[in-house]
Each structure stands twice: as structure tokens, then as C-alpha cells.
Coordinates of C-alpha atoms in Angstrom, one line a residue:
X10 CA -10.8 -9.4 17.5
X11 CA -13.1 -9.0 14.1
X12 CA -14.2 -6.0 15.4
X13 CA -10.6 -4.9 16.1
X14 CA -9.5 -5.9 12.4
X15 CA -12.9 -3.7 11.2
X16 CA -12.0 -0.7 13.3
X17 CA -8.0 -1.2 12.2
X18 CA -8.9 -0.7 8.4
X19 CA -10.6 3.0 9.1
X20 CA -6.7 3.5 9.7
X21 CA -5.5 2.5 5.9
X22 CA -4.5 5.5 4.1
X23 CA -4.0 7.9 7.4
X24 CA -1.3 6.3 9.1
X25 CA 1.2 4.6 6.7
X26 CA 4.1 3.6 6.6
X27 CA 2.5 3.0 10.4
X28 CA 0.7 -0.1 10.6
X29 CA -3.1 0.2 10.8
X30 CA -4.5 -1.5 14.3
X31 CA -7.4 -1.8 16.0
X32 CA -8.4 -2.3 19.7
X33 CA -11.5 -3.5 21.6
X34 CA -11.9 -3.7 25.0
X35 CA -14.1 -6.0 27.4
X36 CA -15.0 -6.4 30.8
X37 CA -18.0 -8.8 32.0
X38 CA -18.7 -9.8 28.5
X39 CA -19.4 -6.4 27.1
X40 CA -17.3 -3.9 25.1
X41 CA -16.2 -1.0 27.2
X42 CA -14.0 1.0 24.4
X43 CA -13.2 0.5 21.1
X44 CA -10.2 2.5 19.1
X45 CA -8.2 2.6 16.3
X46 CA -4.3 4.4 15.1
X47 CA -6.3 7.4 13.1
X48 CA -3.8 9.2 11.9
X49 CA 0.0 8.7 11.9
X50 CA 2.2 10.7 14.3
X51 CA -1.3 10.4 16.5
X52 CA -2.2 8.4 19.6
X53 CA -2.2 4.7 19.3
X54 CA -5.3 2.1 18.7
X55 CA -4.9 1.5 22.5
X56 CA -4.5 4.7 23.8
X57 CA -7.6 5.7 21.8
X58 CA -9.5 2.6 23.0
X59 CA -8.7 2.9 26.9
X60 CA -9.9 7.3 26.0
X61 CA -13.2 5.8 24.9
X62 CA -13.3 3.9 28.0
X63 CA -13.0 7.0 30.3
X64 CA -15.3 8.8 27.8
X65 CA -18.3 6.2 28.5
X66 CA -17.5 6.8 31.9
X67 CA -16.5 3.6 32.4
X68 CA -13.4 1.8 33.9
X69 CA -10.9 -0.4 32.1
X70 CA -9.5 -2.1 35.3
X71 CA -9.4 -5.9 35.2
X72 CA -10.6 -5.7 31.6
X73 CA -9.3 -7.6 28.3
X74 CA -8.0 -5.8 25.5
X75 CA -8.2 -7.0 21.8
X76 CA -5.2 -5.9 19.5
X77 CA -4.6 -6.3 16.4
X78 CA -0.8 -6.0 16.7
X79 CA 1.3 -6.2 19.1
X80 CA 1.8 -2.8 21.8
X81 CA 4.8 -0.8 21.6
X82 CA 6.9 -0.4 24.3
X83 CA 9.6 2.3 23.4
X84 CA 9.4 6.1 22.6
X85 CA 8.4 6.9 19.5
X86 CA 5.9 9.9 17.8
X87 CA 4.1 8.8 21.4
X88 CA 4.6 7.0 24.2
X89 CA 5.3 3.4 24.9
X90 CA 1.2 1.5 24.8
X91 CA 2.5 -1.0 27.4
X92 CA 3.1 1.6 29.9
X93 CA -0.9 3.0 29.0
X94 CA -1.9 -0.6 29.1
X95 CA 0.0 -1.5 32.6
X96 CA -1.5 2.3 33.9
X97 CA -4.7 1.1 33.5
X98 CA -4.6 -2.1 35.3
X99 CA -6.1 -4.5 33.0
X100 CA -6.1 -8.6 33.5
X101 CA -5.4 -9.4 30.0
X102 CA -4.2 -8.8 26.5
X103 CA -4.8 -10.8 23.2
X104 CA -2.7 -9.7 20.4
X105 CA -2.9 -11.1 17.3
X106 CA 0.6 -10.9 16.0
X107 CA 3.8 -9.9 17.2
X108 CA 5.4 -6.7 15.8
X109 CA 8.9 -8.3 14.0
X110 CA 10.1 -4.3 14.4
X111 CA 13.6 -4.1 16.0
X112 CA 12.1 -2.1 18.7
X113 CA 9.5 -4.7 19.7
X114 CA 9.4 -8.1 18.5
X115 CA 7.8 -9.5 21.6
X116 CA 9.6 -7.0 23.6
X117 CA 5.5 -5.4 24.2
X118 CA 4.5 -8.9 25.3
X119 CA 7.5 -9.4 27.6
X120 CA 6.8 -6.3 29.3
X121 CA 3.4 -7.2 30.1
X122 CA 3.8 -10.5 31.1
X123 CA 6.5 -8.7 33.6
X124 CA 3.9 -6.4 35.1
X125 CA 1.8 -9.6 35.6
X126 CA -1.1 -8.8 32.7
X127 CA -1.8 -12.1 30.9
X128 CA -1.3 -12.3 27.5
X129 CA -2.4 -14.1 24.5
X130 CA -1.2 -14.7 20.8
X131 CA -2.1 -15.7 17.6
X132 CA -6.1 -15.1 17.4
X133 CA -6.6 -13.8 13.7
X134 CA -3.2 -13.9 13.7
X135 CA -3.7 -15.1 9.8
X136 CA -6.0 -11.9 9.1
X137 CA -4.0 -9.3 10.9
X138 CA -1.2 -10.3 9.1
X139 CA -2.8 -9.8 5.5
X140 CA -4.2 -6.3 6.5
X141 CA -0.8 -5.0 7.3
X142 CA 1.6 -6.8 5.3
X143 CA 3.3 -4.1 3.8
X144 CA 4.6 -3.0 7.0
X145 CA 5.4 -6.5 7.9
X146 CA 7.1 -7.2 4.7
X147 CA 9.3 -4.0 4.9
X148 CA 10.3 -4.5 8.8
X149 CA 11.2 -8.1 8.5
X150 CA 13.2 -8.3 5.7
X151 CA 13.5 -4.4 3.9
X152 CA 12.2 -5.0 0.7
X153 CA 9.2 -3.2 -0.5
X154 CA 5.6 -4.7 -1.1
X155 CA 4.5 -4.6 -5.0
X156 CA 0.8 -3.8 -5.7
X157 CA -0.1 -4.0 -9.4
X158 CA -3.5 -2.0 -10.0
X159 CA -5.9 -1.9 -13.2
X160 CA -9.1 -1.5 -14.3
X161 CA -10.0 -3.6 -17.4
X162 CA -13.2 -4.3 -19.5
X163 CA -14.3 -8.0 -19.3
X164 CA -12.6 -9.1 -22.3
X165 CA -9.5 -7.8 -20.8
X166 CA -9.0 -4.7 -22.2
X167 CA -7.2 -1.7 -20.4
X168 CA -8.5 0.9 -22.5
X169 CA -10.1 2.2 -25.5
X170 CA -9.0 2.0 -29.1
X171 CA -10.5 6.0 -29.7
X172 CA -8.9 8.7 -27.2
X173 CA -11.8 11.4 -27.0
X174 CA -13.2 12.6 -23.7
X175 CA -16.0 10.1 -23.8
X176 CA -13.2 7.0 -24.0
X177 CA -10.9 8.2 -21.8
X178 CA -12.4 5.5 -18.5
X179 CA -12.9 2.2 -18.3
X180 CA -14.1 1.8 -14.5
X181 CA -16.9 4.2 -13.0
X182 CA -16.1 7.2 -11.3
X183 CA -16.8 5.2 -7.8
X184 CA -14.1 3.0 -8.6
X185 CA -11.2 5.5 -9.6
X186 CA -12.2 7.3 -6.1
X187 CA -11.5 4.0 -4.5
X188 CA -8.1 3.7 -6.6
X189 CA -6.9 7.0 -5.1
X190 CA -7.8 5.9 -1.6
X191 CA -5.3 2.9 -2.4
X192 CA -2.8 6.1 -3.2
X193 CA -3.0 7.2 0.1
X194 CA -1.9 3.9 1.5
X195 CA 1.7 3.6 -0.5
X196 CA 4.9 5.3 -0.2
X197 CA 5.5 5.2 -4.3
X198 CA 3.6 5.2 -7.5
X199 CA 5.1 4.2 -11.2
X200 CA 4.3 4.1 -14.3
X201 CA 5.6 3.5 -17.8
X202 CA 6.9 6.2 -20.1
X203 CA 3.9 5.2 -22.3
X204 CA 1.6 6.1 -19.6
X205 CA 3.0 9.6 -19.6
X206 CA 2.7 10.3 -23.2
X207 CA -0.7 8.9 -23.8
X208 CA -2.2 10.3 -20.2
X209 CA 0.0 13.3 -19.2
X210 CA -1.1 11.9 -15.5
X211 CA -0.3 13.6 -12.2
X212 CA 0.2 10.4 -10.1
X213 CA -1.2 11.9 -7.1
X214 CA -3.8 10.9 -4.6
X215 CA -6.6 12.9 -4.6
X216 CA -8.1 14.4 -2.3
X217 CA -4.3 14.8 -1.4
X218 CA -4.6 15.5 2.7
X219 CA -0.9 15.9 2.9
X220 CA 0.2 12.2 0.5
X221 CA 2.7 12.7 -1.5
X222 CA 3.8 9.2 -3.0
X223 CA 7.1 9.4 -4.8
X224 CA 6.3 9.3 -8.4
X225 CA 8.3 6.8 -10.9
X226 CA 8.6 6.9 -14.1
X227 CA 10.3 3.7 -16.7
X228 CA 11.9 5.4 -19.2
X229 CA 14.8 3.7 -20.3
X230 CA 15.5 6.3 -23.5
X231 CA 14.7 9.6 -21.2
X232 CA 11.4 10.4 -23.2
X233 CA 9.5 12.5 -20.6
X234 CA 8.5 15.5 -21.9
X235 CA 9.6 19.1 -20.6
X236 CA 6.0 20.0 -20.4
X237 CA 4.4 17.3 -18.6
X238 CA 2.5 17.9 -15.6
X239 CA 5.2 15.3 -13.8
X240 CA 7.8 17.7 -14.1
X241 CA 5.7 20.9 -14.0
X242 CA 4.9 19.4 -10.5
X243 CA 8.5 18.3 -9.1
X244 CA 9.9 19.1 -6.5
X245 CA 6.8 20.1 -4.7
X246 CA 5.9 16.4 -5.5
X247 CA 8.7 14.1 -5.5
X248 CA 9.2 12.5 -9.1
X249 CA 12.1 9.8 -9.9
X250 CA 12.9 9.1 -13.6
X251 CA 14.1 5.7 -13.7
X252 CA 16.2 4.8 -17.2
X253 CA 19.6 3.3 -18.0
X254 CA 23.1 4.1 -18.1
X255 CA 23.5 4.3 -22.1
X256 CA 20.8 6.8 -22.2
X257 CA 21.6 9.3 -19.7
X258 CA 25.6 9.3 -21.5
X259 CA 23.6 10.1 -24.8
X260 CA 21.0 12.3 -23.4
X261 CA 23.2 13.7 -20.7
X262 CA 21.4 18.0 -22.0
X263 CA 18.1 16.1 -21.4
X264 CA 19.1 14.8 -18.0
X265 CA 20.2 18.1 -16.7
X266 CA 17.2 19.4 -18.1
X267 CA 15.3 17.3 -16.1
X268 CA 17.1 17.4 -12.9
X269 CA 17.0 21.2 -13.1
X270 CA 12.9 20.5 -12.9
X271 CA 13.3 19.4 -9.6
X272 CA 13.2 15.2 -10.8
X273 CA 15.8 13.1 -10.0
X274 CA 16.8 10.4 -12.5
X275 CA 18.3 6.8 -11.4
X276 CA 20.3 5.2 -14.1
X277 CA 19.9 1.5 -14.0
X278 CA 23.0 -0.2 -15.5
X279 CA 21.8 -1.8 -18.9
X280 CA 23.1 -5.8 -18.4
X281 CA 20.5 -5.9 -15.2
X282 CA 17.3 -6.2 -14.9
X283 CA 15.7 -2.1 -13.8
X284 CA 12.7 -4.0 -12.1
X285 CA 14.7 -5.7 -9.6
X286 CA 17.2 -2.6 -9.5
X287 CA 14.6 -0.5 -8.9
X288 CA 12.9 -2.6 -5.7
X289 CA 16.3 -2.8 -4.1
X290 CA 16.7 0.9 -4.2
X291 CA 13.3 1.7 -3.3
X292 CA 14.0 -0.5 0.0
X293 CA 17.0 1.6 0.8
X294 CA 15.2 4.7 0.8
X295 CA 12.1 3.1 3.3
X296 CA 9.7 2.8 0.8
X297 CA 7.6 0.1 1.9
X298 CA 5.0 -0.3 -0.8
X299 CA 4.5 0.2 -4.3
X300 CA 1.8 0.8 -6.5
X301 CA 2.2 -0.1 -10.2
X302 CA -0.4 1.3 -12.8
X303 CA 1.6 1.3 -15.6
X304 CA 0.3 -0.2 -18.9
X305 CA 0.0 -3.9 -20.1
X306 CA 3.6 -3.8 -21.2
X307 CA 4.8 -2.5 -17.4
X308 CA 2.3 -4.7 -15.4
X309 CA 3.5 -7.7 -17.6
X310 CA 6.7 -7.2 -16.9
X311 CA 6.0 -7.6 -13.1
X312 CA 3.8 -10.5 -14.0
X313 CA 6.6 -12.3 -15.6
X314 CA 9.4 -11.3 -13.2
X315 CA 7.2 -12.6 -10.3
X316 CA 7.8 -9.3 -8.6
X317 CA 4.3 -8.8 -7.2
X318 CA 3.1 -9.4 -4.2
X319 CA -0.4 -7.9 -4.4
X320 CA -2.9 -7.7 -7.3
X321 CA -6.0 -5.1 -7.2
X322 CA -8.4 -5.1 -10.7
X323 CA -11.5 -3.0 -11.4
X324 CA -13.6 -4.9 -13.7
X325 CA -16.1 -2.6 -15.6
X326 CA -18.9 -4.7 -17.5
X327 CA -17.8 -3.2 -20.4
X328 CA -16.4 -5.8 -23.5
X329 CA -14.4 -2.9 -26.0
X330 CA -13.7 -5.5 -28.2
X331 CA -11.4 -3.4 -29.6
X332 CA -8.1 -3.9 -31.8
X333 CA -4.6 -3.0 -30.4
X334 CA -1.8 -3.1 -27.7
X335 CA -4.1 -2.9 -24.8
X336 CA -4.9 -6.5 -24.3
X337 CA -3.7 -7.7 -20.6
X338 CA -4.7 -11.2 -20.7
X339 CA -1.5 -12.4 -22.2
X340 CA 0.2 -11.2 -18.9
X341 CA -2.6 -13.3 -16.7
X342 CA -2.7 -16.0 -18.1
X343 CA -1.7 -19.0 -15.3
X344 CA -2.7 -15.8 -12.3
X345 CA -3.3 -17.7 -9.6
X346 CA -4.6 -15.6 -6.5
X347 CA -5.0 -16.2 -2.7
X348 CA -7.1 -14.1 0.2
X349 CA -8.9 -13.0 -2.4
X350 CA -11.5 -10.1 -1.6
X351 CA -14.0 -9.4 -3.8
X352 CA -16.0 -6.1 -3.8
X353 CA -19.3 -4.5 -6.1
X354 CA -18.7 -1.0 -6.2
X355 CA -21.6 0.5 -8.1
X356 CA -21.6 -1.6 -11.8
X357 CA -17.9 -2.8 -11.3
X358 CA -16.1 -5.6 -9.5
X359 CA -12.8 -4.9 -7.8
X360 CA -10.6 -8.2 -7.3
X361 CA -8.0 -7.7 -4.8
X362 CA -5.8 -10.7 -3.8
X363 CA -2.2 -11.8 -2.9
X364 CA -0.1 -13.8 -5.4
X365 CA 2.1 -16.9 -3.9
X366 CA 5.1 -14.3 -3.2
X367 CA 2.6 -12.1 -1.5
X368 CA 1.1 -15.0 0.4
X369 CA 4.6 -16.0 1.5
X370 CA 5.4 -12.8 2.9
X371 CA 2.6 -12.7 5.3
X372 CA 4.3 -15.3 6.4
X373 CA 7.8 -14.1 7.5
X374 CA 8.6 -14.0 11.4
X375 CA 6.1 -15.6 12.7

């Protein structure tokens, strides 16, 4: 089943909002075919695994399988896995959670117990859960997983004082390739309006290969430039302007400016809270995870709101000592962290971990 969970993450940022799984099987104590859900809208971890089977010539009947979640048994972008699995005659099945989905929640299992294939439950059932709970999240309840992402100096800076080429990163270049991987994996990324003026970012994962995040924008006083390479960009990549009511009555020639760019603009109603506004419209429209790498100022506002689920940092060895508004340790301060992963990539440490919402979400339907 650790090998399962190992081949499942070459799935994360290919298959979303699918969930990434993995699949071994065994017969006679040896591995027979292993497989993974490559790319979404493609076959299955199963389907792939009992194909690597035939491919090694070798036959899957009276075999175990090893899945990370479990098989689906209705018609989907592909066929049901239960009818693949019950096809090729194997004993037994461990799974290592159930799928909470309305289409399965232990509707897989119950078919295969039917056609008399034994199965098992809740092995890694702890670590299955943690790589996929975004998905989890979204199909259990409908509300949308919050990641907050930055890359700070060791003295808790998240960026430099000067604004020249040579000050424009804190992390290496390793570690932003590893923060657009963590593009690919979410349906939406936002930002602050401050962000956009200091930055001019295009919020999109790069190398692209067909991700296009919804972009957001906080601007509660419609600030966005005309010119920025957000709206240059929209509609061909989707871009959402999220301010309040007030604003878009006073700006209303701005508004239409920017709606005519292709952005749409959500007016938040100014006696609530546009965080929590926000989420619950994002989780109408299926987004099931959200990336924040807004400034200190947005990613404290999470912070305080306890709206986070998920926290990722790059940690450069770098101490800026410098003066200013950058500082994110005020927002951190009392961070406490569970499953947390810790990573060298080249000079920097990335910190990845799940906050106690986060941790409790995992937790929902089992």
C-alpha cells in the first residue's frame, strides 16, 4: 500500500479535481502490476495496473490488489473499475478509504463483495486520506480546501526592501518550479490587489500543459490596472475581481471597463466578511482547492480567520533584515502544524503541513 500511495502522487497535478490513486498488485508474494490515474479524463490506477499485468505477461487471476481509494463502480470519463476488477478474477482487494462521492461511498466495495472478491479497508487509510484531501473535503461537505503558500527569508521576511532585478526572489529557482507544480494541482489562485501592483503577476502555472486556475484578485476599491497582464490575459485565462458593493456603485465606468476585458468582478456585500463570502462562492462553482499567495496582509487575513486548511513555506537561508511591511511573523505567531512534511530542495526548505481545520477535514466520512 506505500508503494500504491508513492505511485498515486506521480498523479498530483495531472488529474485534478480527480483524485490521485495508486494501485499495486500481488500474487504469490510478488508484485505483478503496478499503476497509477495519470492523467484526468484517462484510464484509472486499476485499469492501468491490471494493463501492466498483461504487459509483463503475467496473469492477475487470484491476485490482491492494493488501492489507494476506493474503485468506482458507475460510468463516468471511463468505465466502472469494479467491473475491470471482477473481469479479471482476482481473490482480493485492500482499499484504503472509501470514496464519500455520491456515486460510490462504499457502493465499489459492495459490488465486489457481491461478485465474491474479498475486501479489505482502512490500511493507510490515515495517509490516503492526507494525499487527497482536497477532493475529499470538496465531495463530503462542498466547501473548498485553502492552501496558503510563501516563501520567506529566515527572519521571516517575504521580500526585499529594494525592487531591482537582482531582489525580485527570495526562494531559488528550484523552489518556484516546485510552486508552479502546486499550480497545477488547484482549481483557483488569488492574490491581493497589492500583489498586482507591486508584481504585475500572471498567476499561471508554468509549464501550463492545459491548467488554467481561475485567477482572483482582492480588491475591495477596484484598483487593477487596465494594463496589467491579468486583464491583458482574460478571458483566455479566467480572472475573477473580487471587491465590494460600495465600490463597484462608485466605480461602476471602471467595472464595465473591466468586464469588457473579459474579468468578471463579484461584489462582496460590505457588512460581511469577503473571505468567507468568497469560499462559499468558490464551492458553488466546484472549485475544490485554493491557493493563496497573496501578501502578508492577505495570508494574515486567512491566518486570523482560521480559514486554512493547508500551509506550504519555502524557506530561503537568506536573513533580509530589512525594514518595512513585509514581515509575516506577526501572522504566525501561535502556527501550530500537523502531518508535517519537510523537504530540501537545493539550499531551501519547503514546510508543508495541515493546520487543526485541515487536520479535521481529513477526517470527514470516515
Amino acid at each position: 500500500m506505500e508503494l500504491a500511495l508513492q505511485l498515486a502522487c506521480r498523479g498530483l497535478g495531472s488529474v485534478e479535481p480527480n483524485p490521485a490513486v495508486g494501485a499495486v498488485i500481488v500474487k504469490n508474494g510478488k508484485i505483478i502490476g503496478r499503476g497509477w490515474h495519470k492523467k484526468f479524463g484517462g484510464p484509472h490506477a486499476e485499469i492501468n495496473a491490471i494493463a501492466d499485468c498483461k504487459k509483463h505477461g503475467a496473469n492477475p487471476k487470484g491476485a490482491t490488489m492494493f488501492v489507494t481509494l476506493e474503485p468506482c463502480c458507475h460510468f463516468g470519463k471511463t468505465g466502472p473499475c469494479t467491473d475491470a476488477l471482477i473481469a479479471a478474477k482476482l481473490k482480493k482487494v485492500v482499499v484504503a478509504t472509501i470514496d464519500p462521492s455520491k456515486h460510490a461511498n462504499g457502493k465499489g466495495i459492495r459490488r465486489l463483495r457481491k461478485a465474491r472478491i474479498k475486501v479489505e479497508v482502512g490500511l493507510c487509510e490515515t495517509e490516503s486520506r492526507v494525499l487527497n484531501a482536497p477532493f475529499l473535503k470538496f465531495v463530503s461537505i462542498g466547501k473548498t480546501w485553502v492552501t496558503l503558500k510563501w516563501a520567506q527569508s529566515i527572519d521571516g521576511k517575504l521580500a526585499w526592501a529594494k525592487t531591482d532585478a537582482k531582489h525580485r526572489w527570495i526562494s531559488c529557482e528550484q523552489s518556484r518550479k516546485d510552486a508552479h507544480n502546486l499550480r497545477k494541482q488547484v482549481g483557483a489562485i488569488l492574490v491581493g490587489i497589492n500583489t498586482v501592483l507591486k508584481d504585475d503577476p500572471l498567476l499561471t502555472p508554468r509549464p501550463a500543459n492545459g491548467k488554467k486556475p481561475l485567477r482572483i484578485v482582492l480588491d475591495n476599491h477596484l484598483r487593477i490596472p487596465l494594463n496589467c497582464k491579468l486583464l491583458k490575459t482574460s478571458p483566455d485565462v479566467p480572472l475573477l475581481i473580487v471587491t465590494l458593493v460600495p465600490s463597484l456603485r462608485t466605480k461602476a465606468k471602471k467595472a464595465k471597463q473591466i468586464i469588457s476585458r473579459g474579468a468578471e468582478i463579484l461584489a462582496c456585500p460590505a457588512s460581511r466578511s469577503n473571505l468567507q463570502f468568497l469560499l462559499t462562492q468558490l464551492g458553488k462553482r466546484g472549485v475544490q482547492r485554493l491557493l493563496v499567495e497573496g501578501g502578508p496582509i492577505v495570508i494574515g487575513s486567512f491566518l486570523k480567520a482560521k480559514l486554512a486548511d493547508e500551509i506550504v513555506i519555502y524557506v530561503a537561508p537568506k536573513i533580509l533584515d530589512d525594514k518595512g511591511d513585509a514581515d509575516i511573523s506577526w501572522a504566525t505567531n501561535n502556527l501550530q502544524l500537523s502531518r508535517v512534511d519537510i523537504k530540501r530542495i537545493r539550499d531551501d526548505i519547503r514546510i508543508t503541513g495541515l493546520t487543526s481545520k485541515g487536520l479535521k477535514a481529513t477526517r470527514l466520512a470516515v
